[in-house]
mmCIF file of C-alpha atoms in Angstrom:
data_model
loop_
_atom_site.group_PDB
_atom_site.id
_atom_site.type_symbol
_atom_site.label_atom_id
_atom_site.label_comp_id
_atom_site.label_asym_id
_atom_site.label_seq_id
_atom_site.Cartn_x
_atom_site.Cartn_y
_atom_site.Cartn_z
ATOM 1 C CA MET A 1 -6.443 -12.160 8.811
ATOM 2 C CA TYR A 2 -3.957 -9.737 10.214
ATOM 3 C CA SER A 3 -2.764 -12.193 13.031
ATOM 4 C CA ASP A 4 -2.032 -15.015 10.920
ATOM 5 C CA ILE A 5 -0.174 -12.574 8.518
ATOM 6 C CA VAL A 6 1.968 -11.733 11.223
ATOM 7 C CA ALA A 7 2.195 -15.415 12.003
ATOM 8 C CA LEU A 8 3.197 -16.202 8.594
ATOM 9 C CA ILE A 9 5.969 -13.448 8.552
ATOM 10 C CA GLN A 10 7.459 -15.251 11.538
ATOM 11 C CA ALA A 11 7.392 -18.444 10.146
ATOM 12 C CA VAL A 12 8.508 -17.558 6.803
ATOM 13 C CA ALA A 13 11.386 -15.260 7.685
ATOM 14 C CA HIS A 14 14.220 -17.839 7.397
ATOM 15 C CA MET A 15 13.289 -18.721 3.802
ATOM 16 C CA ASP A 16 14.588 -17.163 0.775
ATOM 17 C CA PHE A 17 13.393 -13.596 0.547
ATOM 18 C CA GLU A 18 11.711 -14.063 -2.866
ATOM 19 C CA GLU A 19 9.985 -17.413 -1.473
ATOM 20 C CA ALA A 20 8.838 -15.867 1.645
ATOM 21 C CA SER A 21 7.497 -13.002 -0.312
ATOM 22 C CA SER A 22 5.672 -15.045 -2.405
ATOM 23 C CA ALA A 23 3.905 -17.006 0.154
ATOM 24 C CA LEU A 24 2.783 -14.163 1.591
ATOM 25 C CA GLU A 25 1.130 -12.610 -1.686
ATOM 26 C CA GLU A 26 -0.296 -15.895 -1.679
ATOM 27 C CA TYR A 27 -1.981 -15.979 1.388
ATOM 28 C CA ILE A 28 -3.058 -12.689 0.991
ATOM 29 C CA ASN A 29 -4.995 -13.069 -2.598
ATOM 30 C CA THR A 30 -6.808 -15.897 -1.292
ATOM 31 C CA GLU A 31 -7.521 -14.649 2.384
ATOM 32 C CA PRO A 32 -11.275 -14.767 2.819
ATOM 33 C CA GLN A 33 -11.684 -12.240 5.518
ATOM 34 C CA PHE A 34 -9.744 -9.616 3.564
ATOM 35 C CA LEU A 35 -11.439 -6.464 4.575
ATOM 36 C CA GLU A 36 -10.544 -7.197 8.434
ATOM 37 C CA THR A 37 -6.740 -7.316 6.919
ATOM 38 C CA LEU A 38 -6.980 -4.148 5.106
ATOM 39 C CA LYS A 39 -8.179 -2.179 8.368
ATOM 40 C CA GLN A 40 -5.183 -3.469 10.201
ATOM 41 C CA ILE A 41 -2.237 -3.683 7.534
ATOM 42 C CA GLY A 42 -1.233 0.069 8.260
ATOM 43 C CA THR A 43 0.531 -1.005 11.643
ATOM 44 C CA ILE A 44 3.246 -2.880 12.179
ATOM 45 C CA PRO A 45 3.103 -4.393 15.278
ATOM 46 C CA GLU A 46 5.829 -4.143 17.851
ATOM 47 C CA SER A 47 6.456 -7.546 18.009
ATOM 48 C CA ILE A 48 8.513 -7.286 14.667
ATOM 49 C CA ALA A 49 11.976 -6.014 15.371
ATOM 50 C CA HIS A 50 13.083 -3.024 13.566
ATOM 51 C CA ASP A 51 15.098 -3.328 10.246
ATOM 52 C CA SER A 52 14.769 -6.962 10.263
ATOM 53 C CA THR A 53 13.717 -9.583 7.287
ATOM 54 C CA GLU A 54 10.441 -9.462 9.366
ATOM 55 C CA GLU A 55 9.709 -5.942 8.939
ATOM 56 C CA LYS A 56 10.651 -6.035 5.285
ATOM 57 C CA LEU A 57 8.334 -8.971 4.641
ATOM 58 C CA PHE A 58 5.923 -6.817 6.518
ATOM 59 C CA SER A 59 6.200 -4.052 3.881
ATOM 60 C CA LYS A 60 5.942 -6.788 0.970
ATOM 61 C CA ALA A 61 2.455 -7.780 2.704
ATOM 62 C CA SER A 62 1.449 -4.243 2.799
ATOM 63 C CA ASP A 63 2.294 -4.074 -0.869
ATOM 64 C CA ALA A 64 0.352 -7.233 -1.486
ATOM 65 C CA VAL A 65 -2.606 -5.994 0.348
ATOM 66 C CA LEU A 66 -2.792 -2.774 -1.453
ATOM 67 C CA SER A 67 -2.344 -4.680 -4.786
ATOM 68 C CA ARG A 68 -5.306 -6.877 -3.709
ATOM 69 C CA ALA A 69 -7.298 -3.979 -2.733
ATOM 70 C CA PHE A 70 -6.986 -2.499 -6.202
ATOM 71 C CA ARG A 71 -8.104 -5.635 -7.364
ATOM 72 C CA GLU A 72 -10.756 -5.337 -5.370
ATOM 73 C CA ILE A 73 -12.411 -2.302 -6.696
ATOM 74 C CA GLY A 74 -11.833 -3.417 -10.419
ATOM 75 C CA LEU A 75 -8.252 -2.812 -11.377
ATOM 76 C CA LYS A 76 -6.003 -4.862 -12.789
ATOM 77 C CA SER A 77 -2.981 -4.796 -10.179
ATOM 78 C CA THR A 78 0.377 -6.984 -9.679
ATOM 79 C CA VAL A 79 3.221 -6.119 -7.058
ATOM 80 C CA LEU A 80 6.241 -5.595 -8.764
ATOM 81 C CA LYS A 81 9.583 -7.690 -8.064
ATOM 82 C CA GLU A 82 11.979 -4.826 -8.353
ATOM 83 C CA ARG A 83 14.014 -4.307 -5.010
ATOM 84 C CA GLY A 84 15.030 -0.497 -4.409
ATOM 85 C CA ASP A 85 14.177 2.688 -6.676
ATOM 86 C CA SER A 86 11.019 1.421 -7.833
ATOM 87 C CA ALA A 87 7.319 1.685 -7.009
ATOM 88 C CA ASP A 88 5.965 -1.538 -5.044
ATOM 89 C CA VAL A 89 2.587 -1.595 -7.176
ATOM 90 C CA LEU A 90 1.447 -1.630 -10.335
ATOM 91 C CA ALA A 91 -1.962 -1.094 -11.550
ATOM 92 C CA GLU A 92 -4.131 -0.444 -14.642
ATOM 93 C CA SER A 93 -7.808 0.188 -15.203
ATOM 94 C CA PRO A 94 -9.080 -2.554 -17.798
ATOM 95 C CA ILE A 95 -12.023 0.234 -18.704
ATOM 96 C CA HIS A 96 -10.388 3.245 -18.905
ATOM 97 C CA GLY A 97 -7.021 2.747 -19.547
ATOM 98 C CA TYR A 98 -4.751 4.740 -17.079
ATOM 99 C CA THR A 99 -2.153 3.274 -15.302
ATOM 100 C CA LEU A 100 -0.687 3.841 -11.888
ATOM 101 C CA VAL A 101 1.973 2.949 -9.598
ATOM 102 C CA ALA A 102 1.617 2.893 -5.926
ATOM 103 C CA ASP A 103 3.485 2.641 -2.577
ATOM 104 C CA ALA A 104 2.249 1.386 0.350
ATOM 105 C CA LYS A 105 3.029 2.794 3.798
ATOM 106 C CA ALA A 106 2.617 1.177 7.345
ATOM 107 C CA PHE A 107 4.037 2.784 10.574
ATOM 108 C CA ARG A 108 4.557 1.415 14.264
ATOM 109 C CA MET A 109 2.050 2.792 16.531
ATOM 110 C CA SER A 110 5.181 3.976 18.713
ATOM 111 C CA ARG A 111 6.572 6.212 15.898
ATOM 112 C CA THR A 112 5.246 9.537 16.364
ATOM 113 C CA ALA A 113 7.609 11.934 14.496
ATOM 114 C CA LYS A 114 7.586 11.410 10.933
ATOM 115 C CA ASN A 115 9.116 13.688 7.772
ATOM 116 C CA GLN A 116 8.703 13.897 4.418
ATOM 117 C CA LYS A 117 11.677 10.699 3.841
ATOM 118 C CA ASP A 118 9.110 8.534 5.157
ATOM 119 C CA PHE A 119 6.712 9.120 2.717
ATOM 120 C CA LYS A 120 9.337 9.474 -0.464
ATOM 121 C CA ILE A 121 6.591 11.500 -2.643
ATOM 122 C CA ALA A 122 9.409 12.697 -5.152
ATOM 123 C CA ALA A 123 11.062 9.806 -5.502
ATOM 124 C CA LEU A 124 7.148 7.892 -6.065
ATOM 125 C CA SER A 125 6.644 10.341 -8.834
ATOM 126 C CA GLY A 126 9.916 9.491 -10.628
ATOM 127 C CA TRP A 127 8.905 5.983 -10.536
ATOM 128 C CA ARG A 128 5.949 6.428 -12.454
ATOM 129 C CA LYS A 129 7.517 6.199 -15.841
ATOM 130 C CA ASP A 130 5.083 5.542 -18.284
ATOM 131 C CA SER A 131 2.302 5.585 -15.649
ATOM 132 C CA GLU A 132 -0.225 8.874 -15.446
ATOM 133 C CA TYR A 133 -0.531 8.607 -11.889
ATOM 134 C CA ALA A 134 1.277 7.668 -8.674
ATOM 135 C CA VAL A 135 -0.459 7.135 -5.251
ATOM 136 C CA LEU A 136 0.920 6.713 -2.063
ATOM 137 C CA CYS A 137 -1.413 4.538 0.713
ATOM 138 C CA SER A 138 -0.468 5.136 4.358
ATOM 139 C CA PRO A 139 -3.101 5.492 7.124
ATOM 140 C CA TYR A 140 -5.184 8.201 7.485
ATOM 141 C CA PHE A 141 -3.867 9.233 10.967
ATOM 142 C CA GLN A 142 -0.256 9.220 9.998
ATOM 143 C CA TYR A 143 -0.571 11.877 7.714
ATOM 144 C CA PRO A 144 0.511 15.267 9.258
ATOM 145 C CA SER A 145 -2.263 16.733 10.775
ATOM 146 C CA LYS A 146 -0.598 20.364 10.227
ATOM 147 C CA ASN A 147 0.936 22.132 7.500
ATOM 148 C CA SER A 148 3.867 19.835 5.861
ATOM 149 C CA GLN A 149 6.408 19.707 2.987
ATOM 150 C CA ILE A 150 4.570 16.236 2.433
ATOM 151 C CA TYR A 151 1.531 18.061 1.080
ATOM 152 C CA VAL A 152 3.666 20.527 -0.979
ATOM 153 C CA GLN A 153 5.544 17.659 -2.450
ATOM 154 C CA ALA A 154 2.207 15.988 -3.663
ATOM 155 C CA ILE A 155 1.144 18.463 -5.073
ATOM 156 C CA SER A 156 3.928 19.654 -7.329
ATOM 157 C CA HIS A 157 4.794 16.080 -8.029
ATOM 158 C CA ASN A 158 0.731 15.393 -8.820
ATOM 159 C CA VAL A 159 1.053 12.497 -6.119
ATOM 160 C CA CYS A 160 -2.212 10.959 -4.598
ATOM 161 C CA LEU A 161 -2.202 10.980 -1.102
ATOM 162 C CA LEU A 162 -4.584 7.770 -0.378
ATOM 163 C CA SER A 163 -5.250 6.092 2.793
ATOM 164 C CA TRP A 164 -5.975 2.443 3.807
ATOM 165 C CA GLU A 165 -9.244 4.005 5.096
ATOM 166 C CA HIS A 166 -10.236 5.150 1.615
ATOM 167 C CA LEU A 167 -9.925 1.972 0.290
ATOM 168 C CA ILE A 168 -12.042 0.534 2.960
ATOM 169 C CA PHE A 169 -14.901 2.780 2.260
ATOM 170 C CA LEU A 170 -14.806 1.687 -1.213
ATOM 171 C CA LEU A 171 -14.449 -1.920 -0.464
ATOM 172 C CA GLU A 172 -17.427 -1.654 2.378
ATOM 173 C CA HIS A 173 -19.783 0.338 0.088
ATOM 174 C CA CYS A 174 -18.845 -2.245 -3.221
ATOM 175 C CA ILE A 175 -17.601 0.822 -5.214
ATOM 176 C CA LYS A 176 -15.885 -0.256 -8.174
ATOM 177 C CA GLU A 177 -14.840 0.853 -11.453
ATOM 178 C CA THR A 178 -17.239 1.139 -14.354
ATOM 179 C CA GLN A 179 -17.843 2.626 -17.502
ATOM 180 C CA ALA A 180 -19.408 5.522 -15.795
ATOM 181 C CA LEU A 181 -16.986 5.522 -12.878
ATOM 182 C CA SER A 182 -13.335 5.793 -13.191
ATOM 183 C CA PHE A 183 -11.043 6.153 -10.247
ATOM 184 C CA ALA A 184 -8.545 8.694 -12.594
ATOM 185 C CA LYS A 185 -10.531 11.600 -11.258
ATOM 186 C CA ILE A 186 -9.322 10.639 -7.856
#
């Protein structure tokens, strides 16, 4: 559960970052109540200090959640180990053969002002390298509700703006990629 992930982050924060990230990913990959975690992962708890190791680990946990969500809908997916200037998640359709890079976003509820730098759309587009698609996944309510450069950039860079809620819908309705259904259209 989400609260267990937050507790695990606190418990492993003193470890080497790669070891701590691996422990989080392992937990998330076997989490029996994954859907409940998916419903909450877009919100960073205020108990996690700003710009802390714990906040960086929460970000890695959100990457692991996104990767597992992709697997749950029928894609092969891994969390990339590179740090800085690269996408966080790589997914591939075993049926249709396309690949995508993705970036998971989580925000604090107390953070109201967001700008295009928070979403890194142009950078995400550049990180796709040989992949056909780039996907940004954020809480739906965190996307701007009015005109925004974010939408202009997403269109011009061909980046899909996905929400955690879209993935929740797919999982709750047991929708998986099949020969007849390709998520490439999204």
